[in-house]
Coordinates of C-alpha atoms in Angstrom, one line a residue:
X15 CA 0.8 -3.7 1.2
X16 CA -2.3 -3.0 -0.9
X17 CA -4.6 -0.6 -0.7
X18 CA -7.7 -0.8 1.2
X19 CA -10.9 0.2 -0.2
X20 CA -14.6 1.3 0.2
X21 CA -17.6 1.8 -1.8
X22 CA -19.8 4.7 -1.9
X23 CA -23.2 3.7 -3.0
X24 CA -26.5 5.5 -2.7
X25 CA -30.6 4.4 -4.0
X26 CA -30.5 6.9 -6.5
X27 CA -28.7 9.1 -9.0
X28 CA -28.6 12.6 -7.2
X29 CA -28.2 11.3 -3.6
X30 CA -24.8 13.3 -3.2
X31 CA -22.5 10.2 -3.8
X32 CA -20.8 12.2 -6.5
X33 CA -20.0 15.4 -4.1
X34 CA -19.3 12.6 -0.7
X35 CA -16.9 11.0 -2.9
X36 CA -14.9 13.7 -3.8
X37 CA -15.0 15.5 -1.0
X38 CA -13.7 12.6 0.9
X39 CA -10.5 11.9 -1.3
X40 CA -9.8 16.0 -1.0
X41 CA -9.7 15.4 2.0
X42 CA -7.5 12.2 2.1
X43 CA -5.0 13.6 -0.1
X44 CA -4.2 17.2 2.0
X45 CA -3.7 14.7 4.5
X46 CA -1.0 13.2 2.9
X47 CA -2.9 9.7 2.3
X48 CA -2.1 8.8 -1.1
X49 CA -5.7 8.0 -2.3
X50 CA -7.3 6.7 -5.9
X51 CA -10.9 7.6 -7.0
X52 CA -12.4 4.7 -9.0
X53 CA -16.1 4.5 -10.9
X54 CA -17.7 2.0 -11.8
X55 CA -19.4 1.8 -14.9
X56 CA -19.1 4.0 -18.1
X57 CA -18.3 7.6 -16.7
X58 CA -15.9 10.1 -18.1
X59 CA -16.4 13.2 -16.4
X60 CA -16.4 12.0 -12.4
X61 CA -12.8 10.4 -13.2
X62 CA -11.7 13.9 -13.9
X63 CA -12.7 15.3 -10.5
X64 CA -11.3 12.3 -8.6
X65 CA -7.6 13.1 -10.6
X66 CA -8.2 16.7 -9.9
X67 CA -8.6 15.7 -5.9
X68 CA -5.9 13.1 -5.8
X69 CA -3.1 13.8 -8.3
X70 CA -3.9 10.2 -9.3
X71 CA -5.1 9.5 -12.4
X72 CA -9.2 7.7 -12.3
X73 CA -10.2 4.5 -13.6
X74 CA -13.2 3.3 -14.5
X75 CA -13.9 -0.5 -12.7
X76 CA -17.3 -2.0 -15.2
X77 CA -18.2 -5.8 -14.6
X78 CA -20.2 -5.8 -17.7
X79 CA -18.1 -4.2 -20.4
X80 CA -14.9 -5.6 -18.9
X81 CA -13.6 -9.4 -19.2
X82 CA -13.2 -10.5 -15.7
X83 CA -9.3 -10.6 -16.2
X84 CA -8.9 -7.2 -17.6
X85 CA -11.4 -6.2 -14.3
X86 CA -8.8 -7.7 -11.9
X87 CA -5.9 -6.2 -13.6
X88 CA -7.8 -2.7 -13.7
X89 CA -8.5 -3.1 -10.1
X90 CA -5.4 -4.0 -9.0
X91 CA -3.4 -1.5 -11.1
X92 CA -5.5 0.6 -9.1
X93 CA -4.4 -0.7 -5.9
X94 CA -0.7 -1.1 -6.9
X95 CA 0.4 2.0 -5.9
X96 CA -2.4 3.7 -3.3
X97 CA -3.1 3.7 0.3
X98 CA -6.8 3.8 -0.5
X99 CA -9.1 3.5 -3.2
X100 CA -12.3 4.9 -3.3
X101 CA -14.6 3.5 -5.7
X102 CA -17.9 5.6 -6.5
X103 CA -20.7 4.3 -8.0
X104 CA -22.3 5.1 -10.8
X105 CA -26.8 5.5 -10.3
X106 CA -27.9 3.3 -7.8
X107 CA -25.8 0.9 -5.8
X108 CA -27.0 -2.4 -7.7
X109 CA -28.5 -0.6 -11.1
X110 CA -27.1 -2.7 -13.5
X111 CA -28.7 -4.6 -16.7
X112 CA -29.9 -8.3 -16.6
X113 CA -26.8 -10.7 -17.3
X114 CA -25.1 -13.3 -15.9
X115 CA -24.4 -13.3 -12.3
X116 CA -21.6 -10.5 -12.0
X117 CA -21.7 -9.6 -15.1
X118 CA -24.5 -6.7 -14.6
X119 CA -22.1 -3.4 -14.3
X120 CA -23.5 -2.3 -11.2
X121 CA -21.1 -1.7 -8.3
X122 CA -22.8 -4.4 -6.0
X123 CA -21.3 -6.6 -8.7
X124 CA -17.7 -4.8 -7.5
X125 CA -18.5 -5.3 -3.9
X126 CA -19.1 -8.8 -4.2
X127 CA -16.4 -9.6 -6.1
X128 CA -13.7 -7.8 -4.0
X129 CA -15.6 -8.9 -1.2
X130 CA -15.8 -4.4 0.2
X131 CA -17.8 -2.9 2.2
X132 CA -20.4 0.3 1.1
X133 CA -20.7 3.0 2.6
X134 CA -23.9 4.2 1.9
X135 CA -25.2 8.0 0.8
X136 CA -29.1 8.8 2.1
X137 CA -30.5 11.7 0.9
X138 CA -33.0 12.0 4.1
X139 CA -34.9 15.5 2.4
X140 CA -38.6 14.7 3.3
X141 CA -38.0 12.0 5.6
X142 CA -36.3 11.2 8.6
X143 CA -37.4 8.1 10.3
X144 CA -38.3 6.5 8.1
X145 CA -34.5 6.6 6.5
X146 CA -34.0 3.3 8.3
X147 CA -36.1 1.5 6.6
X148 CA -34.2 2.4 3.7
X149 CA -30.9 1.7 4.9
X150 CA -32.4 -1.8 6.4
X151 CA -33.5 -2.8 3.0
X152 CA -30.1 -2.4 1.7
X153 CA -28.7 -4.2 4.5
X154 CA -30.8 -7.0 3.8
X155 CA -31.5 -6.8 0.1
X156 CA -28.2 -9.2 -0.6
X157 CA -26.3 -11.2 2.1
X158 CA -23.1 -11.1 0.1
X159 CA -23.1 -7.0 -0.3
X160 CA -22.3 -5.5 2.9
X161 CA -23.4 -2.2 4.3
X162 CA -21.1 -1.0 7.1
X163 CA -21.9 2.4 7.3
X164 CA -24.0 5.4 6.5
X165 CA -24.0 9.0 5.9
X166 CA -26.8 11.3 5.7
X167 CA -26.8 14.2 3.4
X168 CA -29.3 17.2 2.8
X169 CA -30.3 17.7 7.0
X170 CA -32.4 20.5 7.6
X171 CA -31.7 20.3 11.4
X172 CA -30.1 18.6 14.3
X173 CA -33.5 17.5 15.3
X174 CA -33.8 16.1 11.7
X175 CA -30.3 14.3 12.0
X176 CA -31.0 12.7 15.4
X177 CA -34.2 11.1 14.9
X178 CA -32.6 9.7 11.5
X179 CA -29.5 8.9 13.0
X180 CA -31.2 7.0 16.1
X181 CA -33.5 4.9 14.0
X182 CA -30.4 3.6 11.8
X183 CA -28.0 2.8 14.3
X184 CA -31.2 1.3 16.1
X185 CA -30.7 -1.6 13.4
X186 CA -27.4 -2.2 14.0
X187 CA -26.1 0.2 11.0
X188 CA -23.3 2.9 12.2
X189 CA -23.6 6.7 10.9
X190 CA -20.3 7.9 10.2
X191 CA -21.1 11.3 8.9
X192 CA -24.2 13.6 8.6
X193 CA -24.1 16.8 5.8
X194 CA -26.6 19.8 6.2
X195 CA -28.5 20.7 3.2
X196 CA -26.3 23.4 1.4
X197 CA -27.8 23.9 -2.8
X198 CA -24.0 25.5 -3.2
X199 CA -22.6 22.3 -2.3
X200 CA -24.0 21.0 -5.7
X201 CA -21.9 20.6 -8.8
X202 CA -23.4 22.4 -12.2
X203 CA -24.8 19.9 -14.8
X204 CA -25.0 20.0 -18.5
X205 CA -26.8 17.7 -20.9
X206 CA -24.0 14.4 -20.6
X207 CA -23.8 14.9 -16.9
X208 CA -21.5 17.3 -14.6
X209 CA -19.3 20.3 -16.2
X210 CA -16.2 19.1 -16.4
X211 CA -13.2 19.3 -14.2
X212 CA -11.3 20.9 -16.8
X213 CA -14.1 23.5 -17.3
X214 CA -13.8 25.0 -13.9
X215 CA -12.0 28.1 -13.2
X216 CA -11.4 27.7 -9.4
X217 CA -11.6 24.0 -9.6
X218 CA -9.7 23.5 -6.7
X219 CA -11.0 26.0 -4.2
X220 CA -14.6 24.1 -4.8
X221 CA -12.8 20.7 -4.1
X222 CA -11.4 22.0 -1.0
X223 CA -14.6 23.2 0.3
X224 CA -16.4 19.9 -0.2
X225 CA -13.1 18.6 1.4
X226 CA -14.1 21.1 4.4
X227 CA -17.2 20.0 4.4
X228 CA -16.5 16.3 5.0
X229 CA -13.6 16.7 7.3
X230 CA -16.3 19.0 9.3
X231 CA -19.3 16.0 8.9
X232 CA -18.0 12.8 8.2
X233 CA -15.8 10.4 10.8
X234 CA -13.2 10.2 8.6
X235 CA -11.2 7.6 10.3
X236 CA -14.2 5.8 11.0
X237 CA -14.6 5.3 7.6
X238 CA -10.7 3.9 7.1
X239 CA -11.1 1.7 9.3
X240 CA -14.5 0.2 7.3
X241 CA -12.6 -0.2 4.7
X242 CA -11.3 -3.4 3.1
X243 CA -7.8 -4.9 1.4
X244 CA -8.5 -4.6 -2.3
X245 CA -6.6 -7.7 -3.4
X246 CA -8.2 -9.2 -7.0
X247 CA -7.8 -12.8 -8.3
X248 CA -5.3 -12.7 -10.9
X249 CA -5.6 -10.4 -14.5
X250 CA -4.0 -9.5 -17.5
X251 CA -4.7 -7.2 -20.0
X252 CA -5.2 -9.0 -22.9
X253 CA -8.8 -7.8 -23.7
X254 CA -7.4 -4.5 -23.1
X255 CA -7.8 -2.1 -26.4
X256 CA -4.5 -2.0 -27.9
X257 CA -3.0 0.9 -29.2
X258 CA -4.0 1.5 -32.5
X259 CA -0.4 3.0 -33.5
X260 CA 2.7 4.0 -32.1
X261 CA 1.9 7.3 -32.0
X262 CA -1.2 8.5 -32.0
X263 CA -2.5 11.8 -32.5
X264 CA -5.4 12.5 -29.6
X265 CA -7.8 15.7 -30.1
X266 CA -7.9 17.0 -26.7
X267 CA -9.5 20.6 -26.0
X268 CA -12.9 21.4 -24.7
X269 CA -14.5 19.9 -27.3
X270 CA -12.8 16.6 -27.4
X271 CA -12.5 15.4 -23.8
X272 CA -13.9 11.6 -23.6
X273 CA -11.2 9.0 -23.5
X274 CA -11.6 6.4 -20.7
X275 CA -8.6 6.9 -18.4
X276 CA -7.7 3.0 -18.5
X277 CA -7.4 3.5 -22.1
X278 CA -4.9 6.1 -22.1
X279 CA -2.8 4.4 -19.7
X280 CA -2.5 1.3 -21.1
X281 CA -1.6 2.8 -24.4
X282 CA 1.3 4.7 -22.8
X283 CA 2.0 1.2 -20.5
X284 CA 2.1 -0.7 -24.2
X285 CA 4.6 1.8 -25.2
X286 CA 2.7 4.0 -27.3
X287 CA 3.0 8.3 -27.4
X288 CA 0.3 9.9 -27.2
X289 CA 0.5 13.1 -29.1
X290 CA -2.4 15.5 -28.0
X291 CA -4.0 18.4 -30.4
X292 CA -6.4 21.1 -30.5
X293 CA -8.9 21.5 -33.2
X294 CA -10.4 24.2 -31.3
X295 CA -7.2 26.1 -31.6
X296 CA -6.6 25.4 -35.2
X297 CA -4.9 22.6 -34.9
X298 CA -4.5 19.5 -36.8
X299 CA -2.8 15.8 -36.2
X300 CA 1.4 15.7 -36.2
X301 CA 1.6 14.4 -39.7
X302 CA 4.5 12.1 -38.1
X303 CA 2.2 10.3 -36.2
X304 CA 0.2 6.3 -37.0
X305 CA -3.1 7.4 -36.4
X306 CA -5.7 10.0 -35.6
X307 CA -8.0 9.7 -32.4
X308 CA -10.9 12.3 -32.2
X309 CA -12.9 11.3 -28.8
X310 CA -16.5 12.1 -27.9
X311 CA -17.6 15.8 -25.9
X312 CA -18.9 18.5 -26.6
X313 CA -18.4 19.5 -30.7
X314 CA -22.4 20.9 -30.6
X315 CA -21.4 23.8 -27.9
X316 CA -18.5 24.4 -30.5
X317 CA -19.4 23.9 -33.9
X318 CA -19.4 27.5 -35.4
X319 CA -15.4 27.4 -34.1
X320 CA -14.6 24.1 -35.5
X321 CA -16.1 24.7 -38.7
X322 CA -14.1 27.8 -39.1
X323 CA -10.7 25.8 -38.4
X324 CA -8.9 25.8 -41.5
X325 CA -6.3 24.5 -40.3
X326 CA -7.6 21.8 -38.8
X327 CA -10.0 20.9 -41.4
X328 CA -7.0 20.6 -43.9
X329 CA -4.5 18.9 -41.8
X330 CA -7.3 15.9 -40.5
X331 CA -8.1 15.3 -44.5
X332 CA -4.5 15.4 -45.8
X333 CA -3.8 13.0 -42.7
X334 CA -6.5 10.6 -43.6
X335 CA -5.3 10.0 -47.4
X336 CA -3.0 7.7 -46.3
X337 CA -3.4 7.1 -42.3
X338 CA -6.2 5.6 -39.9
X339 CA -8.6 8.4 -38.3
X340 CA -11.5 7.2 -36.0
X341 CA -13.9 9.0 -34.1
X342 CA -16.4 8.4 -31.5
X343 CA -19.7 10.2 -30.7
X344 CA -18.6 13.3 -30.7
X345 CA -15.7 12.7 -32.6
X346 CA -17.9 10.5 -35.1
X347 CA -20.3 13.7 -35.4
X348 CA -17.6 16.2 -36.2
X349 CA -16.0 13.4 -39.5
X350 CA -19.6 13.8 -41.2
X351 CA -20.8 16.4 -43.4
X352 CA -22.7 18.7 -41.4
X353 CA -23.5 19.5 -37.5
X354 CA -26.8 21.6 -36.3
X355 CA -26.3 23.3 -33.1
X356 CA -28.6 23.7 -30.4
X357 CA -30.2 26.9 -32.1
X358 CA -30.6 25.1 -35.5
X359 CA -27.7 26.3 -37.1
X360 CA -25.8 24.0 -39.0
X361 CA -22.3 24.2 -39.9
X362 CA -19.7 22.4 -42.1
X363 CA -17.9 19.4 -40.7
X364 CA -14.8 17.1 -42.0
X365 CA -16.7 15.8 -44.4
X366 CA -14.6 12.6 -43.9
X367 CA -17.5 11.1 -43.5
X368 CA -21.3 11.3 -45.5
X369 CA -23.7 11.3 -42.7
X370 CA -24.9 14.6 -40.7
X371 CA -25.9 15.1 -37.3
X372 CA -28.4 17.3 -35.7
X373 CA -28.5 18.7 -32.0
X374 CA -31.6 20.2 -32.2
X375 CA -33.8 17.4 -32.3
X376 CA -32.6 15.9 -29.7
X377 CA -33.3 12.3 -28.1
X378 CA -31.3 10.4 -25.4
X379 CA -29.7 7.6 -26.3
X380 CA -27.8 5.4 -23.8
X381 CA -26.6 2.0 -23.0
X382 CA -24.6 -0.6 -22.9
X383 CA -23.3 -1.5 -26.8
X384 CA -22.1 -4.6 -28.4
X385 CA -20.4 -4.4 -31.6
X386 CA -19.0 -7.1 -34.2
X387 CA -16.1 -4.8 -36.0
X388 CA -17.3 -5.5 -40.0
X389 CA -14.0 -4.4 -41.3
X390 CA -10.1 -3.5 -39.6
X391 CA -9.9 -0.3 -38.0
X392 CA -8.4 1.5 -35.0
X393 CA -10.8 -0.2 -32.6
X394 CA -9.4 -3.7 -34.3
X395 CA -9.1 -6.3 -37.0
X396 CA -12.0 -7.5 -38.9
X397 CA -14.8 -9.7 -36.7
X398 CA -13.3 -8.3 -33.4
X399 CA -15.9 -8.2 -30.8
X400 CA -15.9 -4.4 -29.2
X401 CA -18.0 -4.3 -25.5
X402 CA -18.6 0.1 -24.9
X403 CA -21.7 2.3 -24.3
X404 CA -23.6 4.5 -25.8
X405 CA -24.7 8.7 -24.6
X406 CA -25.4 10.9 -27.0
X407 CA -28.2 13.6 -27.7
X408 CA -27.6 14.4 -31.0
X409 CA -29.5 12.7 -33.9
X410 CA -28.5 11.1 -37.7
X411 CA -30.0 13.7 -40.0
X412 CA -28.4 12.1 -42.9
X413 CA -26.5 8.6 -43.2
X414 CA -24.8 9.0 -46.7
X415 CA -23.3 6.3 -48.6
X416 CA -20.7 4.5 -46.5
X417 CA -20.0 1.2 -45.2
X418 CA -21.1 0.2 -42.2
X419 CA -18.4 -0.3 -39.6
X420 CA -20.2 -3.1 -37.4
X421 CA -22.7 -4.8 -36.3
X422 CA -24.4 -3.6 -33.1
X423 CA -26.4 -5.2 -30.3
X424 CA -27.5 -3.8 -26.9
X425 CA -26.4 -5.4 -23.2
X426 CA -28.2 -8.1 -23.8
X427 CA -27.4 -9.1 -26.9
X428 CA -30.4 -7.9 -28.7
X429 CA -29.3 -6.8 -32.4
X430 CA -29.8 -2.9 -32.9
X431 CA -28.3 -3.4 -37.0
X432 CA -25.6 -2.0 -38.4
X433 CA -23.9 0.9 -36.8
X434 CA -21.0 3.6 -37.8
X435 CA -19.5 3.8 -41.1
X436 CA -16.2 3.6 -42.8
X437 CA -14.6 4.7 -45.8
X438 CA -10.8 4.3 -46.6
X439 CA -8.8 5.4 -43.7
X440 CA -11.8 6.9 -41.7
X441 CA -14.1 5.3 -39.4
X442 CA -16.0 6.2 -36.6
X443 CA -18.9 5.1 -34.4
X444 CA -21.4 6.9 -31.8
X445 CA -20.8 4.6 -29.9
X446 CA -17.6 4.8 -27.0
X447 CA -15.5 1.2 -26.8
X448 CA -14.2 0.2 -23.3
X449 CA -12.8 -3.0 -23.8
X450 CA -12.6 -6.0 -26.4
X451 CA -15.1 -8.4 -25.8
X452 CA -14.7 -12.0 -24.0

C-alpha cells in the first residue's frame, strides 16, 4: 500500500510550520509509524531535521526546478517505502514565481497535483477572531487546493484559543491542534536559515520535546486520517543529475554541508560511491576516486581553518591536474583565490580558481537559476540545460581571468549573463543545481 500524505502550509515564513512539522514526524516515528519528511522547494537544512526525526532520509519535492517526471518519481520514491509522508512547505503555502500553471514551485502546486490535503499553521499572536478570516481566505482562495484542517500556534490563553478556535470551525474548517506560545520552542537561525541538524549537540532531546509538545496539542490521529494516498502519475529519472563519476569524492564537514538529498541517493541508486572528506580536518579527495564534489555551507564561519589546511590545499590541487573538481556556492567560494570573513579578514583559498569572494559586504542573493552549461563539466556535457537556485551572501570581489561556465537566467527566463567559471579540470558556480532541465 502507499503511503498517505499531508501538507503543512502556513501564510507566512515564521508561522511555526518548520517546528509543527517536525514535531509531528517525532512523534510518528516513536510511535513506530514509519514516516518521511518532504520540502518542497530548494531547502537543505529542514531535510536534515526531518532525517534526524525519522531515520528516513528527506527529499526535496520542487514543481519548478523539477521535470514533471523526475517530480513523480521523487514523489513516489518517497512513498515507496513509508506509511506517511509529510511534506512541509517552504514560505507561504502558494509563494511560488510566475510560470506555467504547475510549474511555480510552490507547495499548492504539490497539492494540486497529488490531489492532498493542507493542513494549515496560524500563527494567531495579535489576533484571535479574526484568524478565521484568514483560514476562510485560504479555503476559498483556490477550489482545487484543499484545506482540511488547522492548527493554531503561539496562544497566549485558553480564552485566546476558544474564541479562535470557535470562529474557524464556525466556517466549516476543523482545528486539530492548538500550541501555546513558548519562544524556547523556536529553532536558532543563522544567515542561510536554521542551524543545522548536524550542528546541534542534543539534537535529539530538542526533537523530542517538540514531539511532546505535539503529541500534548495536536489530534494526532485526526490528522492521519486527513491525510491522502500519495499515488503520482508515472516518472523516471531521466532529468535526474547523473553521477559525475564512479566514485566521487564529497567534502562533507561543517563547512561543506549542501547537497540536495535526492541527489545523493540517486547517485548511490546509479551505482556510484560516494567517498566523503573533511577539509576542515585536513583532509583532501581519495586520489582513487573520478571526481571531486565540494558543496555549498558555511566556508565564511571557517576560513581561517581551511586556509591553514595544508593538507587539504595540496591534495585538492594535485587532484585537479588531471581529474574533474566542481564547486558550488560555497564550494565555488573556497576554489578562488581569496575569502574575507565576516570581520574583514581575508584569507588564502585553492586558488583553483581566479576570482575572490568577500563576506563582509554582504548582499542577499536568491532565486530560482537557469543555466545553459557553456562547456562539459561535472554538472554535464556542453549546452546542457541545468534548472537550481541561488542563496548566498557573499559577494565577487574579484572575477579573474577564466571562462565562463554558463549562461544564466532567472525563473523566468530573463538572462542574468554569464555565470561561474572554469579552467581545465575545475569548475564551479554560485549557483546550487537540482535537476537537468526539460
Amino acid at each position: 500500500m502507499t503511503a498517505r500524505a499531508i501538507i503543512i502550509g502556513a501564510p507566512r515564513s515564521g508561522s511555526g510550520k518548520t517546528s509543527v512539522t517536525i514535531g509531528l514526524l517525532r512523534a510518528l516515528a516513536r510511535r513506530g509509524v514509519k514516516v518521511r519528511g518532504a520540502k518542497s522547494g530548494p531547502d537543505y537544512i529542514d531535510p536534515g531535521f526531518h532525517a534526524a526525526a525519522t531515520g528516513l532520509s528527506g527529499v526535496n519535492l520542487d514543481s519548478w526546478a523539477m521535470p514533471p517526471s523526475l517530480l513523480n518519481a521523487l514523489a513516489d520514491q518517497a512513498a515507496d517505502d513509508a506509511e506517511y509522508v509529510i511534506l512541509e512547505s517552504a514560505m507561504g503555502l502558494f509563494d511560488g514565481i510566475p510560470a506555467p500553471e504547475g510549474r511555480s514551485g510552490s507547495a499548492a502546486d504539490l497539492a494540486r497535483l497529488y490531489h492532498l490535503p493542507v493542513l494549515l499553521v496560524l500563527d494567531v499572536s495579535g489576533q484571535s477572531t479574526t484568524a478565521a478570516a484568514v483560514a476562510k481566505g485560504f479555503a476559498t482562495y483556490n477550489p482545487d487546493v484543499r484545506m482540511a484542517g488547522v492548527v493554531l500556534n503561539r496562544l497566549g490563553s485558553e480564552r485566546h484559543r476558544r474564541l479562535s478556535a470557535d470562529a474557524i470551525e464556525a466556517i466549516g474548517l476543523p482545528v486539530v491542534g492548538a500550541i501555546m506560545r513558548d519562544p524556547t520552542l523556536n529553532l536558532p537561525e543563522r544567515h542561510l536559515g536554521l542551524v543545522q541538524a548536524g550542528e546541534y549537540e542534543n539534537l535529539m532531546a530538542h526533537l523530542d520535546r517538540l514531539a511532546d509538545v505535539v503529541e500534548k496539542s495536536l489530534d494526532i490521529d485526526a490528522i492521519l486520517a486527513l491525510a491522502s494516498p500519495l499515488e503520482p502519475a508515472a516518472g523516471d529519472f531521466g532529468e535526474a543529475l547523473q553521477p559525475p563519476g564512479q566514485r566521487i569524492a564529497l567534502a562533507e564537514d561543517a563547512a561543506f554541508t549542501f547537497l540536495y538529498p535526492h541527489v545523493a541517493r540517486h547517485w548511490r541508486d546509479a551505482g556510484a560511491e560516494i567517498v566523503p572528506f573533511s577539509p576542515l580536518a585536513d583532509e583532501a579527495p581519495a586520489e582513487d576516486c573520478d571526481v571531486c564534489w565540494l558543496p555549498g555551507g558555511y566556508p565564511e564561519l571557517h576560513a581561517g581553518k581551511l586556509a591553514a589546511a595544508g593538507n587539504f590545499r595540496a591534495g585538492t590541487a594535485r587532484f585537479a591536474a588531471t581529474k574533474p573538481v566542481h564547486g558550488e556556492c560555497g564550494g565555488f567560494m573556497v576554489l578562488g583565490e581569496a575569502l574575507e570573513d565576516a570581520d574583514g579578514e581575508s584569507h588564502k583559498m585553492l586558488g583553483l580558481l581566479g576570482h575572490s569572494t568577500s563576506f563582509t559586504r554582504r548582499k542577499m542573493n536568491l532565486g530560482y537559476r537557469e543555466a545553459r552549461l557553456r562547456a562539459g563539466c561535472p554538472l554535464g556535457c556542453e549546452g546542457t540545460l541545468i534548472r537550481g537556485h541561488e542563496f548566498h551572501y557573499a559577494q565577487m570581489t574579484a572575477t579573474g581571468n577564466d571562462e565562463p561556465l554558463a549562461d544564466l537566467a532567472d525563473g523566468q527566463g530573463n538572462p542574468l549573463g554569464a555565470s561561474g567559471y572554469r579552467r581545465g579540470h575545475v569548475s564551479g558556480t554560485f549557483f546550487h543545481a537540482i535537476a537537468r532541465g526539460a
